[in-house]
Amino acid sequence: METTRLLYLDFLRFCLDETRGIPDGVGNINWADLKEFAKQQAIVGICWQGMSRLGDIKVNKPTDDDVLAWMALVQKTQKQNSKLNERTAFVSRTFLNEGFPNCILKGQGNALYYPDPSLRSSGDIDIWLDGSREKITHYVKTLCPTAEPIYLHIDFPAVKGATVEVHYMPSYVNNFWANRRLQRWFNEEKKRQMSHVVKPQTIPSEDAKGSKHASFTTPTDDFNLVFQLCHIMHHIFDEGIGLRQLIDYYYLLRHATDVDREELRHRLSSFGLRRFARAIMWIEHEQLGLPEEFLIDEPDEQAGRVVFDDILRGGNFGKFNDDYEHASKRRIYPRRAWMKLRHSMGLVRYFPGEALSEPFFRVWHFFWRLKNKG
């Protein structure tokens, strides 16, 4: 299993960097098994980038059946991206017309960092609205009475063909003091982020003259560097994260300027992200092949290995990790709480501030949900 994992990672580095030559281990790759790995990690399009550069290799060339199976998945990914781009623009425009300036988080905005945006596996629509939690919740419940809010967002099951999460804030950390500083910064940045308009070229606008249909707001690079690092850490402690999110960050780091990366370095400690950032830098550099010039901090191999093993074991959002399965989906609350506590304590050596805060935040959030259920 370890040998197979090394083969896949070596091939993934080749897929991400067009300057790399075809890896020596390509002759030992089982293309059907690689496809399953890519599906688990939601990186089918990224692996296809590498397969399409293999050319007429002499050893272990993908068969016609292999190619057709991959192409079917890639075409499905591309169609999903086009549809979701349209729906994202529609959701953003609709909320704006209802009096809620907004910003699309992650998702279709992240795709714009990719060499070919249509090859990023799409997911939900996460939209950050400008407004109080009470106002946003009241509006959503008017349209979706059964929607239940949590601290970060409220689901909005009113858009056909898309899962929409309406955010009161972009993200959070478990450490109460670091989170207060983080939320203050998010509020300071809100107006700037909600005025940063992009126009993805992949949106098939039905109105040839109406370019407004093909636009929405996304965060700036300097904001994304902080926010997406928080997002990755939050999911490591909650339900898991996959390689897709690490590749999102890989392309973001390459796209950001030296000034953006330097700005992030000054904020890491304030938001409780320093050690975690170093763990992610080890993954980005050693496992995904990101050049040193794009790193934001010194890589931490010890912490990085722990996080990376968790990512490979769990797949996209921890769906294949039994610990996350029990922690997030079991109906018996004591069992669920125990699994989450055990997972957090396994990380306390590396990220003590976040790990020790997680059980207290979870208890606080339990009572918060009871109070805000209606």
Short mmCIF file of C-alpha atoms in Angstrom, two decimals:
data_model
loop_
_atom_site.label_atom_id
_atom_site.label_comp_id
_atom_site.label_asym_id
_atom_site.label_seq_id
_atom_site.Cartn_x
_atom_site.Cartn_y
_atom_site.Cartn_z
CA MET A 1 0.00 0.00 0.00
CA GLU A 2 2.84 2.36 0.85
CA THR A 3 4.51 1.68 -2.52
CA THR A 4 1.24 2.37 -4.33
CA ARG A 5 0.75 5.60 -2.42
CA LEU A 6 4.26 6.77 -3.37
CA LEU A 7 3.57 5.97 -7.02
CA TYR A 8 0.36 8.00 -6.98
CA LEU A 9 1.97 10.97 -5.26
CA ASP A 10 4.90 10.96 -7.67
CA PHE A 11 2.44 10.98 -10.56
CA LEU A 12 0.39 13.73 -8.88
CA ARG A 13 3.47 15.98 -8.70
CA PHE A 14 3.93 15.41 -12.42
CA CYS A 15 0.27 16.31 -13.02
CA LEU A 16 0.63 19.59 -11.10
CA ASP A 17 3.87 20.78 -12.69
CA GLU A 18 4.16 20.87 -16.47
CA THR A 19 7.94 21.26 -16.23
CA ARG A 20 8.40 17.81 -14.66
CA GLY A 21 9.27 14.82 -16.77
CA ILE A 22 7.24 11.63 -16.79
CA PRO A 23 7.99 9.82 -13.51
CA ASP A 24 9.92 6.55 -13.64
CA GLY A 25 7.22 4.71 -11.71
CA VAL A 26 4.53 5.29 -14.33
CA GLY A 27 5.11 1.78 -15.63
CA ASN A 28 3.81 0.33 -12.35
CA ILE A 29 0.58 2.35 -12.09
CA ASN A 30 -2.74 0.57 -12.34
CA TRP A 31 -4.83 3.18 -14.16
CA ALA A 32 -8.15 1.82 -12.90
CA ASP A 33 -6.92 1.90 -9.29
CA LEU A 34 -5.53 5.41 -9.77
CA LYS A 35 -8.96 6.46 -11.02
CA GLU A 36 -10.56 5.22 -7.79
CA PHE A 37 -7.95 7.09 -5.73
CA ALA A 38 -8.60 10.25 -7.76
CA LYS A 39 -12.36 9.90 -7.23
CA GLN A 40 -11.91 9.47 -3.46
CA GLN A 41 -9.79 12.61 -3.30
CA ALA A 42 -11.92 14.55 -5.85
CA ILE A 43 -8.92 15.18 -8.13
CA VAL A 44 -9.93 13.34 -11.31
CA GLY A 45 -9.37 16.40 -13.49
CA ILE A 46 -5.93 17.03 -12.02
CA CYS A 47 -4.80 13.46 -12.73
CA TRP A 48 -6.20 13.76 -16.23
CA GLN A 49 -3.87 16.74 -16.79
CA GLY A 50 -0.97 14.34 -16.28
CA MET A 51 -2.44 11.48 -18.31
CA SER A 52 -2.99 13.80 -21.27
CA ARG A 53 0.76 14.65 -21.19
CA LEU A 54 1.97 11.05 -21.27
CA GLY A 55 2.05 11.03 -25.06
CA ASP A 56 3.00 7.76 -26.73
CA ILE A 57 4.76 6.14 -23.79
CA LYS A 58 6.19 2.69 -24.47
CA VAL A 59 5.56 1.11 -21.05
CA ASN A 60 2.14 0.72 -19.42
CA LYS A 61 0.32 3.00 -21.84
CA PRO A 62 -3.32 3.47 -20.77
CA THR A 63 -5.60 1.27 -22.85
CA ASP A 64 -8.47 2.65 -24.92
CA ASP A 65 -10.85 1.45 -22.20
CA ASP A 66 -8.80 3.28 -19.55
CA VAL A 67 -8.88 6.48 -21.57
CA LEU A 68 -12.60 6.27 -22.25
CA ALA A 69 -13.35 5.67 -18.55
CA TRP A 70 -11.27 8.68 -17.54
CA MET A 71 -12.72 10.88 -20.28
CA ALA A 72 -16.26 10.07 -19.14
CA LEU A 73 -15.41 11.32 -15.64
CA VAL A 74 -13.59 14.39 -16.95
CA GLN A 75 -16.47 15.38 -19.22
CA LYS A 76 -18.86 14.97 -16.29
CA THR A 77 -16.61 17.26 -14.21
CA GLN A 78 -16.53 19.88 -16.95
CA LYS A 79 -20.31 19.85 -17.36
CA GLN A 80 -20.81 20.13 -13.61
CA ASN A 81 -18.47 23.13 -13.52
CA SER A 82 -20.34 24.94 -16.28
CA LYS A 83 -23.69 24.34 -14.57
CA LEU A 84 -22.38 25.29 -11.14
CA ASN A 85 -20.79 28.47 -12.49
CA GLU A 86 -24.18 29.52 -13.80
CA ARG A 87 -25.91 28.67 -10.55
CA THR A 88 -23.22 30.42 -8.52
CA ALA A 89 -23.66 33.62 -10.51
CA PHE A 90 -27.44 33.29 -10.14
CA VAL A 91 -27.28 32.78 -6.36
CA SER A 92 -24.89 35.69 -5.91
CA ARG A 93 -26.99 37.99 -8.05
CA THR A 94 -30.26 36.95 -6.35
CA PHE A 95 -28.96 37.63 -2.84
CA LEU A 96 -27.57 40.98 -3.98
CA ASN A 97 -30.97 41.93 -5.40
CA GLU A 98 -32.52 40.98 -2.05
CA GLY A 99 -30.28 43.47 -0.26
CA PHE A 100 -27.39 41.18 0.72
CA PRO A 101 -23.98 42.08 -0.71
CA ASN A 102 -22.05 38.82 -0.81
CA CYS A 103 -18.91 36.91 -1.63
CA ILE A 104 -18.53 33.37 -2.99
CA LEU A 105 -16.14 31.34 -0.83
CA LYS A 106 -13.92 28.56 -2.21
CA GLY A 107 -15.65 26.48 -4.88
CA GLN A 108 -15.93 28.13 -8.26
CA GLY A 109 -13.69 30.96 -7.14
CA ASN A 110 -10.90 28.50 -6.37
CA ALA A 111 -11.26 26.99 -9.82
CA LEU A 112 -9.99 30.27 -11.29
CA TYR A 113 -6.52 29.54 -9.86
CA TYR A 114 -6.28 26.32 -11.89
CA PRO A 115 -4.59 26.19 -15.32
CA ASP A 116 -7.88 24.77 -16.62
CA PRO A 117 -10.73 25.81 -14.27
CA SER A 118 -13.10 23.27 -15.81
CA LEU A 119 -11.00 20.39 -14.43
CA ARG A 120 -11.49 21.20 -10.74
CA SER A 121 -14.04 18.89 -9.14
CA SER A 122 -16.90 21.14 -8.09
CA GLY A 123 -18.75 21.01 -4.78
CA ASP A 124 -21.19 23.16 -2.85
CA ILE A 125 -21.91 26.85 -3.20
CA ASP A 126 -20.67 28.65 -0.09
CA ILE A 127 -21.79 32.27 -0.01
CA TRP A 128 -20.88 34.84 2.66
CA LEU A 129 -23.58 37.47 3.15
CA ASP A 130 -23.29 40.97 4.56
CA GLY A 131 -25.86 41.20 7.33
CA SER A 132 -26.50 40.22 10.92
CA ARG A 133 -26.98 36.57 11.78
CA GLU A 134 -30.58 37.32 12.80
CA LYS A 135 -31.40 39.06 9.53
CA ILE A 136 -29.82 36.35 7.40
CA THR A 137 -31.45 33.53 9.35
CA HIS A 138 -34.85 35.21 9.19
CA TYR A 139 -34.59 35.63 5.41
CA VAL A 140 -33.51 32.01 4.82
CA LYS A 141 -36.19 30.61 7.12
CA THR A 142 -38.83 32.65 5.31
CA LEU A 143 -38.03 30.62 2.18
CA CYS A 144 -36.89 27.40 3.89
CA PRO A 145 -38.70 27.06 7.25
CA THR A 146 -36.97 23.80 8.19
CA ALA A 147 -33.44 25.16 7.78
CA GLU A 148 -31.44 24.98 11.01
CA PRO A 149 -28.57 27.39 11.67
CA ILE A 150 -25.19 26.44 13.06
CA TYR A 151 -22.51 28.85 14.24
CA LEU A 152 -20.91 29.19 10.80
CA HIS A 153 -23.80 29.01 8.32
CA ILE A 154 -27.34 27.95 7.54
CA ASP A 155 -28.26 25.59 4.72
CA PHE A 156 -30.34 27.05 1.88
CA PRO A 157 -32.05 24.14 0.05
CA ALA A 158 -33.89 26.39 -2.38
CA VAL A 159 -31.63 26.22 -5.43
CA LYS A 160 -32.27 23.34 -7.82
CA GLY A 161 -29.20 21.31 -8.67
CA ALA A 162 -26.89 22.84 -6.05
CA THR A 163 -26.22 22.62 -2.33
CA VAL A 164 -25.98 26.14 -0.91
CA GLU A 165 -24.55 27.11 2.46
CA VAL A 166 -25.23 30.70 3.53
CA HIS A 167 -22.38 31.91 5.74
CA TYR A 168 -22.54 34.52 8.48
CA MET A 169 -18.74 34.43 8.52
CA PRO A 170 -16.17 32.76 6.25
CA SER A 171 -14.71 30.37 8.83
CA TYR A 172 -13.60 30.10 12.46
CA VAL A 173 -11.05 28.48 14.73
CA ASN A 174 -11.84 26.65 17.97
CA ASN A 175 -9.52 28.75 20.12
CA PHE A 176 -11.82 31.46 21.53
CA TRP A 177 -9.19 34.20 21.77
CA ALA A 178 -7.72 33.57 18.33
CA ASN A 179 -11.24 33.36 16.93
CA ARG A 180 -12.16 36.79 18.32
CA ARG A 181 -9.19 38.31 16.49
CA LEU A 182 -10.05 36.35 13.34
CA GLN A 183 -13.70 37.44 13.30
CA ARG A 184 -12.69 41.06 13.89
CA TRP A 185 -10.41 40.84 10.86
CA PHE A 186 -13.13 39.22 8.75
CA ASN A 187 -15.47 42.11 9.59
CA GLU A 188 -12.81 44.66 8.69
CA GLU A 189 -12.29 42.92 5.34
CA LYS A 190 -15.96 42.34 4.50
CA LYS A 191 -16.59 45.38 2.32
CA ARG A 192 -13.41 44.89 0.28
CA GLN A 193 -14.05 41.19 -0.32
CA MET A 194 -17.65 41.75 -1.36
CA SER A 195 -16.62 44.19 -4.06
CA HIS A 196 -14.04 41.94 -5.76
CA VAL A 197 -15.87 40.83 -8.92
CA VAL A 198 -14.63 38.06 -11.21
CA LYS A 199 -15.99 36.68 -14.48
CA PRO A 200 -15.20 33.00 -15.04
CA GLN A 201 -14.81 32.31 -18.75
CA THR A 202 -16.40 28.89 -18.41
CA ILE A 203 -19.87 30.26 -17.66
CA PRO A 204 -22.11 29.70 -20.69
CA SER A 205 -24.22 32.84 -20.55
CA GLU A 206 -27.60 32.44 -22.20
CA ASP A 207 -27.69 36.16 -22.88
CA ALA A 208 -24.90 36.97 -25.33
CA LYS A 209 -25.01 40.62 -24.36
CA GLY A 210 -25.50 40.11 -20.64
CA SER A 211 -22.04 39.70 -19.21
CA LYS A 212 -23.48 40.43 -15.77
CA HIS A 213 -24.88 36.89 -15.79
CA ALA A 214 -21.32 35.57 -15.86
CA SER A 215 -19.92 37.32 -12.81
CA PHE A 216 -19.81 37.06 -9.03
CA THR A 217 -17.60 38.22 -6.17
CA THR A 218 -14.77 36.13 -4.72
CA PRO A 219 -12.13 36.88 -2.07
CA THR A 220 -8.84 38.52 -2.96
CA ASP A 221 -5.68 36.40 -2.86
CA ASP A 222 -4.37 37.87 0.41
CA PHE A 223 -7.71 37.17 2.12
CA ASN A 224 -7.91 33.66 0.67
CA LEU A 225 -4.49 32.76 2.03
CA VAL A 226 -5.80 33.26 5.58
CA PHE A 227 -9.35 32.06 5.09
CA GLN A 228 -8.54 28.83 3.27
CA LEU A 229 -5.86 27.89 5.78
CA CYS A 230 -8.50 28.32 8.50
CA HIS A 231 -10.93 26.27 6.43
CA ILE A 232 -8.47 23.39 6.06
CA MET A 233 -7.64 23.38 9.78
CA HIS A 234 -11.31 23.55 10.73
CA HIS A 235 -12.07 20.47 8.63
CA ILE A 236 -9.08 18.54 9.94
CA PHE A 237 -10.65 18.86 13.41
CA ASP A 238 -14.24 18.41 12.28
CA GLU A 239 -14.96 16.07 9.36
CA GLY A 240 -11.74 15.70 7.43
CA ILE A 241 -10.27 17.27 4.32
CA GLY A 242 -9.02 15.87 1.03
CA LEU A 243 -6.27 16.47 -1.50
CA ARG A 244 -8.57 18.71 -3.55
CA GLN A 245 -8.39 21.40 -0.85
CA LEU A 246 -4.60 21.05 -0.58
CA ILE A 247 -4.33 21.42 -4.36
CA ASP A 248 -6.57 24.49 -4.15
CA TYR A 249 -4.06 25.96 -1.71
CA TYR A 250 -1.16 24.84 -3.92
CA TYR A 251 -2.47 26.88 -6.85
CA LEU A 252 -3.39 29.80 -4.58
CA LEU A 253 0.16 29.96 -3.21
CA ARG A 254 1.55 29.97 -6.73
CA HIS A 255 -0.88 32.69 -7.81
CA ALA A 256 -0.38 35.00 -4.81
CA THR A 257 2.28 37.70 -4.79
CA ASP A 258 5.28 37.95 -2.47
CA VAL A 259 3.46 40.79 -0.71
CA ASP A 260 0.40 38.59 -0.14
CA ARG A 261 2.49 35.77 1.30
CA GLU A 262 4.43 38.16 3.54
CA GLU A 263 1.16 39.64 4.83
CA LEU A 264 0.00 36.16 5.79
CA ARG A 265 3.20 35.47 7.72
CA HIS A 266 2.45 38.44 9.98
CA ARG A 267 -1.03 37.10 10.79
CA LEU A 268 -0.35 33.42 11.44
CA SER A 269 0.41 33.64 15.16
CA SER A 270 -2.40 36.10 15.87
CA PHE A 271 -4.97 33.67 14.43
CA GLY A 272 -3.44 30.55 15.99
CA LEU A 273 -2.29 29.19 12.63
CA ARG A 274 1.51 29.14 12.87
CA ARG A 275 2.18 25.43 13.53
CA PHE A 276 -0.63 24.32 11.24
CA ALA A 277 0.68 26.51 8.42
CA ARG A 278 4.09 24.87 8.78
CA ALA A 279 2.48 21.42 8.59
CA ILE A 280 0.64 22.40 5.41
CA MET A 281 3.84 23.83 3.93
CA TRP A 282 5.53 20.45 4.40
CA ILE A 283 2.68 18.76 2.52
CA GLU A 284 2.69 21.36 -0.25
CA HIS A 285 6.46 21.18 -0.71
CA GLU A 286 7.38 17.57 -0.03
CA GLN A 287 4.26 15.77 -1.22
CA LEU A 288 2.83 18.07 -3.91
CA GLY A 289 6.10 19.53 -5.15
CA LEU A 290 5.49 23.24 -4.50
CA PRO A 291 8.79 25.12 -4.99
CA GLU A 292 10.31 26.69 -1.86
CA GLU A 293 9.90 30.21 -3.21
CA PHE A 294 6.12 29.96 -2.74
CA LEU A 295 6.15 28.72 0.87
CA ILE A 296 4.87 31.00 3.63
CA ASP A 297 6.79 29.39 6.50
CA GLU A 298 9.35 26.75 7.36
CA PRO A 299 7.92 23.26 6.70
CA ASP A 300 7.24 21.08 9.77
CA GLU A 301 7.67 17.44 8.77
CA GLN A 302 6.48 15.92 12.04
CA ALA A 303 3.16 17.76 12.12
CA GLY A 304 2.85 17.58 8.35
CA ARG A 305 3.03 13.79 8.27
CA VAL A 306 0.25 13.50 10.84
CA VAL A 307 -2.05 15.78 8.84
CA PHE A 308 -1.14 14.16 5.52
CA ASP A 309 -1.80 10.62 6.77
CA ASP A 310 -5.21 11.84 7.94
CA ILE A 311 -5.92 13.31 4.50
CA LEU A 312 -4.93 10.15 2.60
CA ARG A 313 -6.84 7.89 4.96
CA GLY A 314 -10.03 9.93 4.89
CA GLY A 315 -10.35 11.06 1.29
CA ASN A 316 -12.45 14.06 0.29
CA PHE A 317 -13.94 15.56 3.48
CA GLY A 318 -13.08 12.41 5.47
CA LYS A 319 -15.72 10.24 3.77
CA PHE A 320 -13.52 7.15 3.90
CA ASN A 321 -12.19 7.54 7.45
CA ASP A 322 -14.16 5.54 10.04
CA ASP A 323 -13.24 8.03 12.77
CA TYR A 324 -14.84 10.91 10.87
CA GLU A 325 -17.77 8.70 9.88
CA HIS A 326 -18.50 7.93 13.51
CA ALA A 327 -17.74 11.46 14.63
CA SER A 328 -19.99 13.25 12.20
CA LYS A 329 -22.81 10.86 11.29
CA ARG A 330 -23.66 8.55 14.19
CA ARG A 331 -26.97 9.34 15.81
CA ILE A 332 -25.83 8.43 19.33
CA TYR A 333 -24.39 11.69 20.62
CA PRO A 334 -22.10 10.30 23.39
CA ARG A 335 -20.45 8.00 20.86
CA ARG A 336 -20.07 10.82 18.35
CA ALA A 337 -18.62 13.12 21.01
CA TRP A 338 -16.15 10.47 22.13
CA MET A 339 -14.88 9.87 18.61
CA LYS A 340 -14.34 13.60 18.03
CA LEU A 341 -12.60 13.97 21.39
CA ARG A 342 -10.28 11.06 20.63
CA HIS A 343 -9.45 12.55 17.23
CA SER A 344 -8.71 15.99 18.71
CA MET A 345 -6.51 14.56 21.45
CA GLY A 346 -4.52 12.75 18.79
CA LEU A 347 -3.58 16.19 17.43
CA VAL A 348 -2.93 17.94 20.75
CA ARG A 349 0.83 17.38 20.58
CA TYR A 350 1.04 19.32 17.34
CA PHE A 351 -1.74 21.90 17.59
CA PRO A 352 -2.45 22.25 21.34
CA GLY A 353 -4.36 25.55 21.21
CA GLU A 354 -6.87 24.25 18.68
CA ALA A 355 -7.07 20.67 19.95
CA LEU A 356 -7.63 21.59 23.61
CA SER A 357 -10.22 24.21 22.65
CA GLU A 358 -12.24 21.87 20.43
CA PRO A 359 -14.18 20.01 23.19
CA PHE A 360 -15.08 23.28 24.93
CA PHE A 361 -16.19 24.85 21.66
CA ARG A 362 -18.28 21.78 20.87
CA VAL A 363 -20.10 21.98 24.23
CA TRP A 364 -20.68 25.72 23.76
CA HIS A 365 -21.96 25.10 20.23
CA PHE A 366 -24.36 22.40 21.45
CA PHE A 367 -26.10 24.88 23.75
CA TRP A 368 -25.85 27.63 21.13
CA ARG A 369 -27.80 25.44 18.69
CA LEU A 370 -30.46 24.71 21.30
CA LYS A 371 -30.88 28.44 21.93
CA ASN A 372 -30.96 29.38 18.24
CA LYS A 373 -32.91 26.42 16.91
CA GLY A 374 -36.06 28.44 16.24
#
